[in-house]
Short mmCIF file of C-alpha atoms in Angstrom, two decimals:
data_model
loop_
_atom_site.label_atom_id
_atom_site.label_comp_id
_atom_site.label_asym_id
_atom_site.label_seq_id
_atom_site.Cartn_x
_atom_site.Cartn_y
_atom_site.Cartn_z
CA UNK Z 400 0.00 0.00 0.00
CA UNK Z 401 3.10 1.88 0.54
CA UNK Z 402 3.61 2.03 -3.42
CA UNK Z 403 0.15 3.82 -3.79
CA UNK Z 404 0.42 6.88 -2.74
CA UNK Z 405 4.45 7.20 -4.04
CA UNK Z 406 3.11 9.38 -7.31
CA UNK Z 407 1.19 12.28 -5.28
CA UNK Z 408 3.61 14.33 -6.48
CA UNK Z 409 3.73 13.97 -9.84
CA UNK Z 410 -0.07 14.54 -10.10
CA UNK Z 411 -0.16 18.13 -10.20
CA UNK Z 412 -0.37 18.31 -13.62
CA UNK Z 413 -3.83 17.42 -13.63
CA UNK Z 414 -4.50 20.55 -12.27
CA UNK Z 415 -6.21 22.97 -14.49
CA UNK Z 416 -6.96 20.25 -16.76
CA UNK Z 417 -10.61 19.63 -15.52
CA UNK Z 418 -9.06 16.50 -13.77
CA UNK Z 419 -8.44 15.04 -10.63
CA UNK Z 420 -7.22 11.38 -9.27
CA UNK Z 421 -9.71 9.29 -6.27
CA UNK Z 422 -8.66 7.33 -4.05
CA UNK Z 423 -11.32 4.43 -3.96
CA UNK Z 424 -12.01 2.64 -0.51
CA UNK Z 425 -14.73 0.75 0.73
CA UNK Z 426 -16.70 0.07 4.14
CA UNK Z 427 -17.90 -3.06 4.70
CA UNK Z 428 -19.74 -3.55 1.10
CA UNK Z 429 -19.51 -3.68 -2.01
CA UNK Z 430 -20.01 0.04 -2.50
CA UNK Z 431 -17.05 2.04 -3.45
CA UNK Z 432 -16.29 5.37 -2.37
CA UNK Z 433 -13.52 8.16 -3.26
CA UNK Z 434 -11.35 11.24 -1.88
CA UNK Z 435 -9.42 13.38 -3.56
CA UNK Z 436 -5.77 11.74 -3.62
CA UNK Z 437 -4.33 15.53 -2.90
CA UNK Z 438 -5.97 15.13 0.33
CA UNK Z 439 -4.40 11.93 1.31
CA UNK Z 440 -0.94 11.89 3.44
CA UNK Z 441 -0.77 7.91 3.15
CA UNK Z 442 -2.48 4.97 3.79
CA UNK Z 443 -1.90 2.62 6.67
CA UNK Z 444 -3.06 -0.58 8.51
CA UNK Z 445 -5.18 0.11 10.96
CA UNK Z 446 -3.28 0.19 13.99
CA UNK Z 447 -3.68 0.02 17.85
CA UNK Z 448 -5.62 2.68 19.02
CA UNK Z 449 -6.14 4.28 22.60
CA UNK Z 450 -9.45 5.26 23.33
CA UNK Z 451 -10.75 8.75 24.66
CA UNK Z 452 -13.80 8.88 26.55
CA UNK Z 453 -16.12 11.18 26.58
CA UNK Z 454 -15.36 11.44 22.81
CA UNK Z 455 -18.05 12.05 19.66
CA UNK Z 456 -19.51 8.57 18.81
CA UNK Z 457 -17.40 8.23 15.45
CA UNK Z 458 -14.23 8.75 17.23
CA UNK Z 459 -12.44 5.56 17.57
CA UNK Z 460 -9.62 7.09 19.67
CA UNK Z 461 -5.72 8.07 19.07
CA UNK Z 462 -2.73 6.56 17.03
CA UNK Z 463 0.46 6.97 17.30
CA UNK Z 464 1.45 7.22 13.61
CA UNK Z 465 5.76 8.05 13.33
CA UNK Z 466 6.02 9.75 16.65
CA UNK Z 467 2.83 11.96 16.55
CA UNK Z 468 -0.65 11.49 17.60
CA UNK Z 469 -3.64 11.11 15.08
CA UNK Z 470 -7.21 11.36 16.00
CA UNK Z 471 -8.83 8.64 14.07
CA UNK Z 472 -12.60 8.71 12.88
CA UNK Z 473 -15.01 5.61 11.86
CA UNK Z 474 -15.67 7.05 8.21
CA UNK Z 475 -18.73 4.57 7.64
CA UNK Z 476 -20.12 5.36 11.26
CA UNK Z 477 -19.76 9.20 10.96
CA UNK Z 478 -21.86 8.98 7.35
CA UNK Z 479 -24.66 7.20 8.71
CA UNK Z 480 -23.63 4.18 7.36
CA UNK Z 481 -23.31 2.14 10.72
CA UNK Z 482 -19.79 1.22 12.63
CA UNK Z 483 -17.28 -0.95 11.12
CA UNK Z 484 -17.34 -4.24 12.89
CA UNK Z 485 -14.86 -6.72 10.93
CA UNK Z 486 -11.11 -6.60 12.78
CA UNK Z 487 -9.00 -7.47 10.18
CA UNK Z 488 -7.79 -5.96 7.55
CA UNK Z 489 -9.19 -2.07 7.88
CA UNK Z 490 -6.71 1.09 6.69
CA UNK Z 491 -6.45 4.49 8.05
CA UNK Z 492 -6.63 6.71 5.13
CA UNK Z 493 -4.47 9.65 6.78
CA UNK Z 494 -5.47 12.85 5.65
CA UNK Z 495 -4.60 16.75 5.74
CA UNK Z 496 -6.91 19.63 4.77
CA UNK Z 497 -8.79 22.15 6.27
CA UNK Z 498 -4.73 22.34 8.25
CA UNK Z 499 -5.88 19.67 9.99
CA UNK Z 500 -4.05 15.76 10.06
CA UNK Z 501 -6.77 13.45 10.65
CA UNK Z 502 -7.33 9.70 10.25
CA UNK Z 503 -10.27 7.90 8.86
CA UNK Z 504 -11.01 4.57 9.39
CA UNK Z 505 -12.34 2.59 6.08
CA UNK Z 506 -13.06 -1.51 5.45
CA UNK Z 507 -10.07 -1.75 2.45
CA UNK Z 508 -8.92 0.47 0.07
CA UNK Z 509 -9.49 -0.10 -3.64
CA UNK Z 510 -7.10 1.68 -6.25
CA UNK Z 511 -6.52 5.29 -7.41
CA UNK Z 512 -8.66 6.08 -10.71
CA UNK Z 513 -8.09 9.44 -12.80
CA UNK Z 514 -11.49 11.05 -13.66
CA UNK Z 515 -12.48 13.95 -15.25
CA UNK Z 516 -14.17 16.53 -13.72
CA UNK Z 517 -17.28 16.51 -15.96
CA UNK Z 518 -17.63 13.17 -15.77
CA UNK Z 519 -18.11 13.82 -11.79
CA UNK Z 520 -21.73 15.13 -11.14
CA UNK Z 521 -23.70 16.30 -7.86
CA UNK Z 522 -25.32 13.80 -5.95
CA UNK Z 523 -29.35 13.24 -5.94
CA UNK Z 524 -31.10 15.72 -4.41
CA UNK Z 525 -33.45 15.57 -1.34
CA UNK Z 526 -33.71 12.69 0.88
CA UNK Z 527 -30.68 10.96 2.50
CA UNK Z 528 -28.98 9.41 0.47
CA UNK Z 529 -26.74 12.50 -0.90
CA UNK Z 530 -26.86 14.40 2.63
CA UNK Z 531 -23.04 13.30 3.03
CA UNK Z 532 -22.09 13.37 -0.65
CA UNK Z 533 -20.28 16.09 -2.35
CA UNK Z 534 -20.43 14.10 -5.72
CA UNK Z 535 -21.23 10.86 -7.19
CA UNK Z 536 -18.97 9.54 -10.82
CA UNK Z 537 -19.31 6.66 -12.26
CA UNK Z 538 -15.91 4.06 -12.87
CA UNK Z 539 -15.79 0.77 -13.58
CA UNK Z 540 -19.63 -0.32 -14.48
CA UNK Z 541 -20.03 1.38 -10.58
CA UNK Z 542 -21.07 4.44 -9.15
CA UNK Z 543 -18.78 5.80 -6.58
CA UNK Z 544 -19.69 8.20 -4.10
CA UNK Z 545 -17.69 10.95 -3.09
CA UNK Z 546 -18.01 11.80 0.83
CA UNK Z 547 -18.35 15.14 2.24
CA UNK Z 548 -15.83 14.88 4.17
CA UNK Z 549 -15.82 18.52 5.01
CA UNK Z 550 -19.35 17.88 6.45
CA UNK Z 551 -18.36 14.85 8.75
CA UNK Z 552 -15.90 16.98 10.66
CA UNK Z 553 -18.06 20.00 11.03
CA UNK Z 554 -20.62 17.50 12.46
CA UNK Z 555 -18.05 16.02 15.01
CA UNK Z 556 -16.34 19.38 15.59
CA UNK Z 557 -19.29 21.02 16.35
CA UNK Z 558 -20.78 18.26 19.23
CA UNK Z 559 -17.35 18.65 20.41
CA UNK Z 560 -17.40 21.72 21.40
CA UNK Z 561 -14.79 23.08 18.38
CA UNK Z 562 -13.81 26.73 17.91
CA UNK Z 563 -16.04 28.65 16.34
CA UNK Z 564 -13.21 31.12 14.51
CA UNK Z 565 -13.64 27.42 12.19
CA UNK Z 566 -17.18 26.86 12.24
CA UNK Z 567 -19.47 29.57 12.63
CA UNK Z 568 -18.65 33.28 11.62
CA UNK Z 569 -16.19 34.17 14.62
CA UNK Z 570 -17.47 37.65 14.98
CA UNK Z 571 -16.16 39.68 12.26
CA UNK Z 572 -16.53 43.17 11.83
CA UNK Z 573 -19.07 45.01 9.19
CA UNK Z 574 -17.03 46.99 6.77
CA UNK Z 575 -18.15 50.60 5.62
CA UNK Z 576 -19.67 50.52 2.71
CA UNK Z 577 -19.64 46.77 2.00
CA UNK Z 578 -23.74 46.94 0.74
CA UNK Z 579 -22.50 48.57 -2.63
CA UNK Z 580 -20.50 45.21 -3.61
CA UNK Z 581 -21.35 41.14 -3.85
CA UNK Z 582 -19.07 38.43 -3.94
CA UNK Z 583 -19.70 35.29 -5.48
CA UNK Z 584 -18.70 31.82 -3.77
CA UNK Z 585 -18.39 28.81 -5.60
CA UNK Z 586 -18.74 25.61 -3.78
CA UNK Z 587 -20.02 22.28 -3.42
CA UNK Z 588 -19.83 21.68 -0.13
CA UNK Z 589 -23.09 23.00 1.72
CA UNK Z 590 -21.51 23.21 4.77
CA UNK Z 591 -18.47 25.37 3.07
CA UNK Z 592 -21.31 27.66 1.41
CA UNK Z 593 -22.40 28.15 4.68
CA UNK Z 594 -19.66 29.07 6.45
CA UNK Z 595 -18.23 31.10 3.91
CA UNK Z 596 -21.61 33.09 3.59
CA UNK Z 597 -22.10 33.61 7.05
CA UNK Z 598 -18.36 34.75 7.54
CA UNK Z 599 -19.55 38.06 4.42
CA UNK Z 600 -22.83 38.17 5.40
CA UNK Z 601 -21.52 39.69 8.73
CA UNK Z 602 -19.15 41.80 6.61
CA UNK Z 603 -21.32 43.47 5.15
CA UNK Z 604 -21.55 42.47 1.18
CA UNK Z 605 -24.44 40.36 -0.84
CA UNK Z 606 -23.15 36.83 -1.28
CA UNK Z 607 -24.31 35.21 -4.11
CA UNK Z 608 -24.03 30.92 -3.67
CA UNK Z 609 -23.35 28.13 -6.72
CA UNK Z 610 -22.35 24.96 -6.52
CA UNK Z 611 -19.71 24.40 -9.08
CA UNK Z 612 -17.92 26.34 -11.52
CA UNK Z 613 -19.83 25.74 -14.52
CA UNK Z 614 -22.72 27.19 -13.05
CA UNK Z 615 -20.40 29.63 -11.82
CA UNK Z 616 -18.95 30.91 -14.95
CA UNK Z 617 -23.00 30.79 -16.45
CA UNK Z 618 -23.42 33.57 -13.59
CA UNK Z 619 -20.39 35.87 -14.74
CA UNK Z 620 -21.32 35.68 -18.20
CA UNK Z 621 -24.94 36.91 -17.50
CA UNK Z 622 -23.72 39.44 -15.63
CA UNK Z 623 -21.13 40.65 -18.35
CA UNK Z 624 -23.72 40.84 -20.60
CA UNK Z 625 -26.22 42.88 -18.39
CA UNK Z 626 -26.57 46.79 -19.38
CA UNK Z 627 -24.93 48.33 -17.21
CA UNK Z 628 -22.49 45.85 -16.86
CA UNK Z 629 -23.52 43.62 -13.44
CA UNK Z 630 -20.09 43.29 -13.02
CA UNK Z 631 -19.40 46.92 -11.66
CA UNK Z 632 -20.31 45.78 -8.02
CA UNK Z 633 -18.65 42.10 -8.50
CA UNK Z 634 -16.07 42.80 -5.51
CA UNK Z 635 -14.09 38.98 -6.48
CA UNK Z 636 -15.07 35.20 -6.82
CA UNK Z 637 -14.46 32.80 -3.96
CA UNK Z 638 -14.01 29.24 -5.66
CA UNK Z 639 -13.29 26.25 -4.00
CA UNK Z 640 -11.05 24.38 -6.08
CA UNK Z 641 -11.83 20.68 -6.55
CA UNK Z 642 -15.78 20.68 -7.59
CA UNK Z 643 -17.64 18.42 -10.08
CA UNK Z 644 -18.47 19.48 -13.60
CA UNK Z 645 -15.91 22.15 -14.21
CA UNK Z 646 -13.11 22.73 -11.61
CA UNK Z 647 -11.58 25.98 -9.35
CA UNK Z 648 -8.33 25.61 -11.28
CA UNK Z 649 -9.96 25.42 -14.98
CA UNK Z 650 -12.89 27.81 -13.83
CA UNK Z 651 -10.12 30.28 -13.01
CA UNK Z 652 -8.77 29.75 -16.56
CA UNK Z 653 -11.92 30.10 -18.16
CA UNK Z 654 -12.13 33.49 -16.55
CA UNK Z 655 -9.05 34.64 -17.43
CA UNK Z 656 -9.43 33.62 -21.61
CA UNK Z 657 -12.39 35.37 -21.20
CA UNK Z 658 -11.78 39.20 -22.77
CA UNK Z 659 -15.42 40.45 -20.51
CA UNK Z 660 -13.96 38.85 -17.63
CA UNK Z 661 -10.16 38.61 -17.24
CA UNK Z 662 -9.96 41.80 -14.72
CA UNK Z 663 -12.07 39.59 -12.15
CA UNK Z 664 -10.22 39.38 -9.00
CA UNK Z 665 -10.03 35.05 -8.02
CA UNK Z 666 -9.66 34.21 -4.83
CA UNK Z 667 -8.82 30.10 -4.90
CA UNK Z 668 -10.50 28.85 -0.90
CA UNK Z 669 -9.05 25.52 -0.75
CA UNK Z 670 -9.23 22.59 1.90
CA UNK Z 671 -6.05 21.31 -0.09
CA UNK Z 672 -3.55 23.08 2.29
CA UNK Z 673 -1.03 20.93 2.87
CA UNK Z 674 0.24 19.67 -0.93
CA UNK Z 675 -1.44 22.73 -2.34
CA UNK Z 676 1.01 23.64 -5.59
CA UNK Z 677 1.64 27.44 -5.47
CA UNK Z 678 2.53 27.48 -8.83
CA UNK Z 679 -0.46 26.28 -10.26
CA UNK Z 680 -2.47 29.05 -8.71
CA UNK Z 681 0.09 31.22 -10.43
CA UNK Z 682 -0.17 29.11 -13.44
CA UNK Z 683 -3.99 29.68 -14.15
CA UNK Z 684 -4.41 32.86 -12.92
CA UNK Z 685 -5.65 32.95 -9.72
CA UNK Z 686 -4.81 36.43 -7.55
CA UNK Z 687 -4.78 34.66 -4.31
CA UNK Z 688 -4.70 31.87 -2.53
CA UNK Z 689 -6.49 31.25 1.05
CA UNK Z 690 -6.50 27.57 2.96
CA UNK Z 691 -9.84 26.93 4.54
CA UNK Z 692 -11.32 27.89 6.96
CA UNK Z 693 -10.48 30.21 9.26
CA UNK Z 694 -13.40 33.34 9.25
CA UNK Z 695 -10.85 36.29 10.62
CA UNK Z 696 -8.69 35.31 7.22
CA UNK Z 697 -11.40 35.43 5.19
CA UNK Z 698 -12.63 38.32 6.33
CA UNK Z 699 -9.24 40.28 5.95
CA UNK Z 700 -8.53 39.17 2.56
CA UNK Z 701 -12.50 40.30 1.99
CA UNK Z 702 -11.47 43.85 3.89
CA UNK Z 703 -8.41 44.24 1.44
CA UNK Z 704 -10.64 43.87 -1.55
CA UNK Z 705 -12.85 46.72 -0.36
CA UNK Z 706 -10.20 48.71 0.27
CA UNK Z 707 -8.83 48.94 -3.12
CA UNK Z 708 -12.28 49.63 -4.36
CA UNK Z 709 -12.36 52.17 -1.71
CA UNK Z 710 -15.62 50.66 -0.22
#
């Protein structure tokens, strides 16, 4: 399993290409399900692990992975899929986004599979069975169902007690004359669209909320074309980067090959913190680049925008 993961590196260069690479795992079916391989640190056996009372139901305790200690989460529990009850031969998918290290507990992992991004589509809507989902794509005759992983931990962090600089809108201050501008945040994470909103909302500007770039770029183009332009009060985009249907890296492109559209300021809000590649931000155009999610940073690079529009 070592050998899996020994190409992260090299995988860059799907950025910006409408592509990305999952890492497939499974629970205790046949289902398959996927994360983004530029969140993955490594994969491991599932090791020893010390329990922690008092802890959120899906927390399985603490490993000690290379000298450090890694809270480790039942994936399939924390999804609503019940706990994973067979003893042998489970992984810890080790993770970092959000600047957080954090282990997940899954039944075997699969394979990594490269997919593009319009091949990956939003999951059903209403009911259950997409309430964890970020995206479903279908590989190999199957469907495979990418988790919301984003969503799990705000679940767990938030029964836990967690700081609420990361989860809520952590107070932020109005700015002066914020009402004259809107920002538009691109996201398919709910509970990213949320937080993000919340976090302007108390700024000050009108937040306008879509789910992947496609329908974000649909949005700028009407507003180019609107008379007068509805791009005067566009203050910046905040894209997340790895979406279904059109990507934050190629959406940024698209913007920038776009004559009506190339002065948009792009501010790239990623949970890919930790092998984030600072040159492709350069590389397609992006302005800036912000890990998630921390509302006081957000909020200041928001402030700095108004200020060079003098709002």
């Amino acid at each position: 399993m070592a050998g899996i993961m020994s190409s992260v590196d090299q995988r860059t260069q799907l950025a910006g290409h409408n592509r990305m690479e999952l890492l497939l795992f499974r629970f205790e079916g046949r289902q398959r399900y996927g994360i983004n391989v530029f969140k993955v640190r490594e994969v491991i056996p599932a090791p020893e692990l010390s329990y922690v009372p008092h802890a959120h139901p899906a927390s399985l305790g603490i490993a000690y992975v290379r000298g450090h200690t890694l809270s480790v989460l039942d994936l399939s529990y924390a999804t609503g899929n019940g706990a994973i009850t067979k003893e042998e031969g489970n992984y810890i998918i080790v993770t970092e986004y959000n600047r957080q290290v954090q282990g997940f507990l899954v039944g075997g992992v699969d394979r990594i599979v490269n997919i593009n991004w319009q091949d990956v589509l939003p999951p059903p809507s209403g009911g259950s069975a997409g309430s964890y989902l970020t995206a479903v794509a279908r590989y190999d005759g199957q469907m495979i169902q990418i988790v919301d992983v984003e969503k799990v931990l705000a679940e767990v962090q938030c029964a836990g007690g967690a700081d609420p600089e990361v989860t809520e809108g952590g107070g932020v201050d109005h700015a002066e004359g914020s009402e004259a501008y809107k920002v538009l945040v691109v996201d398919d994470s709910a509970v990213a669209r949320g937080q993000i909103k919340r976090t302007l909302e108390e700024i000050g500007v009108r937040v306008v909320t879509k789910n992947n770039g496609r329908e974000a770029l649909e949005q700028l183009r009407t507003w180019k074309d609107q008379d007068p332009s509805g791009l005067d009060d566009l203050l910046m985009v905040v894209s997340d980067i790895e979406m279904p249907v059109l990507d934050g890296y190629t959406l940024t492109r698209s913007i920038r090959q776009d004559p009506g559209l190339a002065g948009v300021h792009v501010l790239l809000h990623s949970s890919l913190s930790g092998v984030f590649n600072t040159e492709m931000v350069r590389r397609v155009g992006a302005d800036e680049f912000l890990a998630k999610f921390h509302s006081r940073e957000l909020a200041e690079r928001v402030g700095a925008r108004l200020a060079e529009r003098g709002g």
